XYZ file of N, CA and C in Angstrom:
273
model
N -14.173 1.801 10.951
C -15.561 1.804 10.541
C -15.653 1.999 9.024
N -14.899 2.980 8.495
C -14.967 3.231 7.051
C -14.348 2.078 6.258
N -13.279 1.490 6.788
C -12.654 0.363 6.095
C -13.586 -0.846 6.104
N -14.255 -1.065 7.216
C -15.204 -2.175 7.312
C -16.333 -1.983 6.305
N -16.824 -0.771 6.199
C -17.896 -0.485 5.241
C -17.412 -0.713 3.809
N -16.172 -0.315 3.513
C -15.623 -0.526 2.171
C -15.488 -2.017 1.876
N -15.030 -2.786 2.863
C -14.930 -4.239 2.684
C -16.297 -4.865 2.445
N -17.255 -4.483 3.268
C -18.597 -5.051 3.131
C -19.230 -4.696 1.793
N -18.913 -3.510 1.281
C -19.461 -3.073 -0.004
C -18.624 -3.573 -1.190
N -17.534 -4.286 -0.872
C -16.600 -4.761 -1.908
C -16.070 -3.594 -2.749
N -15.854 -2.481 -2.064
C -15.325 -1.280 -2.707
C -13.814 -1.247 -2.486
N -13.101 -2.008 -3.323
C -11.662 -2.155 -3.148
C -10.912 -0.842 -3.379
N -11.397 -0.033 -4.286
C -10.742 1.255 -4.539
C -10.828 2.135 -3.293
N -11.972 2.150 -2.625
C -12.137 2.946 -1.398
C -11.229 2.418 -0.297
N -11.123 1.099 -0.180
C -10.247 0.511 0.825
C -8.798 0.917 0.574
N -8.382 0.929 -0.677
C -7.032 1.390 -1.025
C -6.833 2.845 -0.599
N -7.816 3.669 -0.886
C -7.725 5.085 -0.501
C -7.600 5.244 1.018
N -8.343 4.423 1.751
C -8.299 4.495 3.211
C -6.948 4.026 3.757
N -6.363 3.012 3.117
C -5.029 2.570 3.532
C -4.011 3.675 3.314
N -4.085 4.332 2.164
C -3.175 5.445 1.891
C -3.372 6.577 2.899
N -4.610 6.850 3.241
C -4.918 7.897 4.233
C -4.344 7.519 5.597
N -4.450 6.241 5.960
C -3.912 5.767 7.220
C -2.402 5.981 7.282
N -1.708 5.640 6.193
C -0.263 5.834 6.178
C 0.092 7.310 6.261
N -0.608 8.134 5.502
C -0.322 9.574 5.516
C -0.504 10.148 6.924
N -1.556 9.731 7.601
C -1.794 10.202 8.968
C -0.659 9.778 9.892
N -0.238 8.532 9.769
C 0.864 8.036 10.601
C 2.148 8.806 10.322
N 2.412 9.063 9.044
C 3.620 9.802 8.671
C 3.561 11.233 9.208
N 2.395 11.863 9.098
C 2.232 13.228 9.616
C 2.422 13.282 11.135
N 1.923 12.278 11.837
C 2.021 12.249 13.296
C 3.437 11.991 13.792
N 4.135 11.031 13.168
C 5.419 10.579 13.701
C 6.636 11.114 12.952
N 6.477 11.468 11.688
C 7.595 11.994 10.915
C 8.480 10.912 10.334
N 9.227 11.297 9.313
C 10.063 10.348 8.588
C 11.172 9.756 9.450
N 11.758 10.556 10.322
C 12.851 10.058 11.161
C 12.390 8.900 12.037
N 11.209 9.018 12.581
C 10.665 7.967 13.444
C 10.304 6.719 12.639
N 9.745 6.913 11.457
C 9.317 5.768 10.645
C 10.495 5.005 10.064
N 11.567 5.694 9.758
C 12.764 5.025 9.255
C 12.794 4.934 7.739
N 13.980 5.144 7.186
C 14.136 5.159 5.726
C 13.836 3.815 5.072
N 14.206 2.708 5.708
C 13.919 1.382 5.122
C 12.417 1.136 5.051
N 11.716 1.514 6.099
C 10.258 1.350 6.098
C 9.609 2.247 5.046
N 10.087 3.480 4.951
C 9.541 4.402 3.948
C 9.829 3.909 2.541
N 10.984 3.286 2.347
C 11.334 2.758 1.017
C 10.356 1.666 0.603
N 9.930 0.811 1.534
C 8.947 -0.224 1.201
C 7.633 0.408 0.749
N 7.213 1.445 1.435
C 5.980 2.147 1.054
C 6.134 2.760 -0.337
N 7.274 3.397 -0.576
C 7.519 4.026 -1.882
C 7.480 3.012 -3.020
N 8.027 1.824 -2.798
C 8.000 0.778 -3.827
C 6.560 0.406 -4.151
N 5.751 0.212 -3.128
C 4.341 -0.132 -3.359
C 3.632 0.985 -4.105
N 3.839 2.217 -3.669
C 3.176 3.351 -4.309
C 3.627 3.517 -5.753
N 4.893 3.266 -6.022
C 5.415 3.359 -7.389
C 4.673 2.415 -8.324
N 4.236 1.293 -7.775
C 3.530 0.297 -8.571
C 2.012 0.392 -8.392
N 1.563 1.546 -7.935
C 0.133 1.874 -7.819
C -0.618 1.032 -6.795
N 0.098 0.500 -5.805
C -0.548 -0.260 -4.743
C -0.712 0.632 -3.520
N -1.789 0.419 -2.797
C -1.959 1.087 -1.509
C -1.046 0.382 -0.518
N -0.541 1.104 0.466
C 0.360 0.479 1.430
C 0.268 1.172 2.777
N 0.459 0.383 3.828
C 0.488 0.906 5.186
C 1.311 -0.050 6.027
N 1.683 0.387 7.217
C 2.375 -0.482 8.153
C 1.322 -1.267 8.941
N 1.464 -2.597 9.027
C 0.494 -3.364 9.807
C 0.791 -3.330 11.305
N 1.959 -2.838 11.677
C 2.339 -2.787 13.089
C 3.331 -1.666 13.306
N 4.403 -1.982 14.006
C 5.366 -0.955 14.379
C 6.459 -0.741 13.346
N 6.390 -1.404 12.227
C 7.388 -1.223 11.177
C 8.078 -2.532 10.864
N 8.885 -2.510 9.811
C 9.597 -3.708 9.395
C 8.850 -4.506 8.345
N 7.602 -4.167 8.119
C 6.792 -4.841 7.106
C 5.746 -3.849 6.606
N 5.257 -4.100 5.416
C 4.159 -3.308 4.892
C 3.031 -4.238 4.474
N 1.850 -3.702 4.509
C 0.675 -4.379 3.990
C 0.306 -3.636 2.723
N 0.371 -4.322 1.592
C 0.046 -3.699 0.317
C -1.238 -4.271 -0.246
N -1.967 -3.445 -0.933
C -3.209 -3.865 -1.570
C -3.234 -3.291 -2.976
N -3.310 -4.189 -3.950
C -3.339 -3.740 -5.339
C -4.658 -3.054 -5.626
N -4.566 -1.962 -6.316
C -5.779 -1.253 -6.719
C -6.496 -2.057 -7.797
N -7.806 -1.914 -7.877
C -8.536 -2.612 -8.936
C -7.958 -2.248 -10.303
N -7.835 -3.244 -11.141
C -7.279 -3.032 -12.475
C -8.380 -2.516 -13.387
N -8.122 -1.369 -13.968
C -9.056 -0.807 -14.933
C -8.427 -0.837 -16.306
N -9.161 -1.277 -17.283
C -8.638 -1.283 -18.642
C -7.820 -2.524 -18.943
N -7.139 -2.473 -20.057
C -6.374 -3.612 -20.546
C -5.113 -3.823 -19.722
N -4.752 -5.062 -19.537
C -3.537 -5.407 -18.804
C -2.482 -5.982 -19.732
N -2.716 -5.885 -21.022
C -1.739 -6.409 -21.971
C -1.606 -7.913 -21.887
N -2.649 -8.596 -21.450
C -2.623 -10.045 -21.349
C -1.889 -10.568 -20.125
N -1.451 -9.661 -19.262
C -0.719 -10.087 -18.073
C -1.676 -10.464 -16.952
N -1.328 -11.510 -16.229
C -2.131 -11.907 -15.080
C -1.815 -10.978 -13.909
N -2.647 -11.036 -12.885
C -2.388 -10.229 -11.689
C -1.041 -10.618 -11.076
N -0.731 -11.906 -11.078
C 0.550 -12.356 -10.527
C 1.713 -11.759 -11.305
N 1.588 -11.707 -12.637
C 2.648 -11.117 -13.458
C 2.795 -9.628 -13.177
N 1.684 -8.951 -12.975
C 1.725 -7.519 -12.690
C 2.401 -7.235 -11.355
N 2.304 -8.179 -10.413
C 2.883 -7.990 -9.085
C 4.358 -8.369 -9.003
N 4.863 -9.094 -9.980
C 6.239 -9.573 -9.906
C 7.265 -8.458 -9.682
N 7.172 -7.326 -10.388
C 8.161 -6.269 -10.117
C 8.103 -5.733 -8.687
N 6.924 -5.726 -8.095
C 6.787 -5.278 -6.703
C 7.487 -6.284 -5.778
N 7.228 -7.568 -5.992
C 7.878 -8.605 -5.175
C 9.392 -8.473 -5.257
N 9.895 -8.361 -6.467
C 11.345 -8.301 -6.649
C 11.946 -7.070 -5.973
N 11.269 -5.945 -6.086
C 11.782 -4.719 -5.456
C 11.775 -4.818 -3.936
N 10.722 -5.393 -3.385
C 10.630 -5.500 -1.926
C 11.623 -6.508 -1.358
N 11.956 -7.520 -2.142
C 12.891 -8.547 -1.674
C 14.342 -8.127 -1.835
N 14.586 -7.067 -2.611
C 15.969 -6.622 -2.852
C 16.571 -5.942 -1.647
């Protein structure tokens, strides 16, 4: 319900916060051992690059959402800003 409201309001920052909350709740409920180190590493990579992240299912993949860009980006496009995340996740 809250995510739907954030989408409808085009409040991308709120949606990112809700995704992070969803992951935290899942981690608190199941624990790191259940989630697995490889899955947690994908989340950590996204978080390191300031993206919200959660598992879209039972693991093995993450759903990441870039936070709204505030301020100057040094002339870099959104695609350029995401390249380090892509490379880290593919490694």
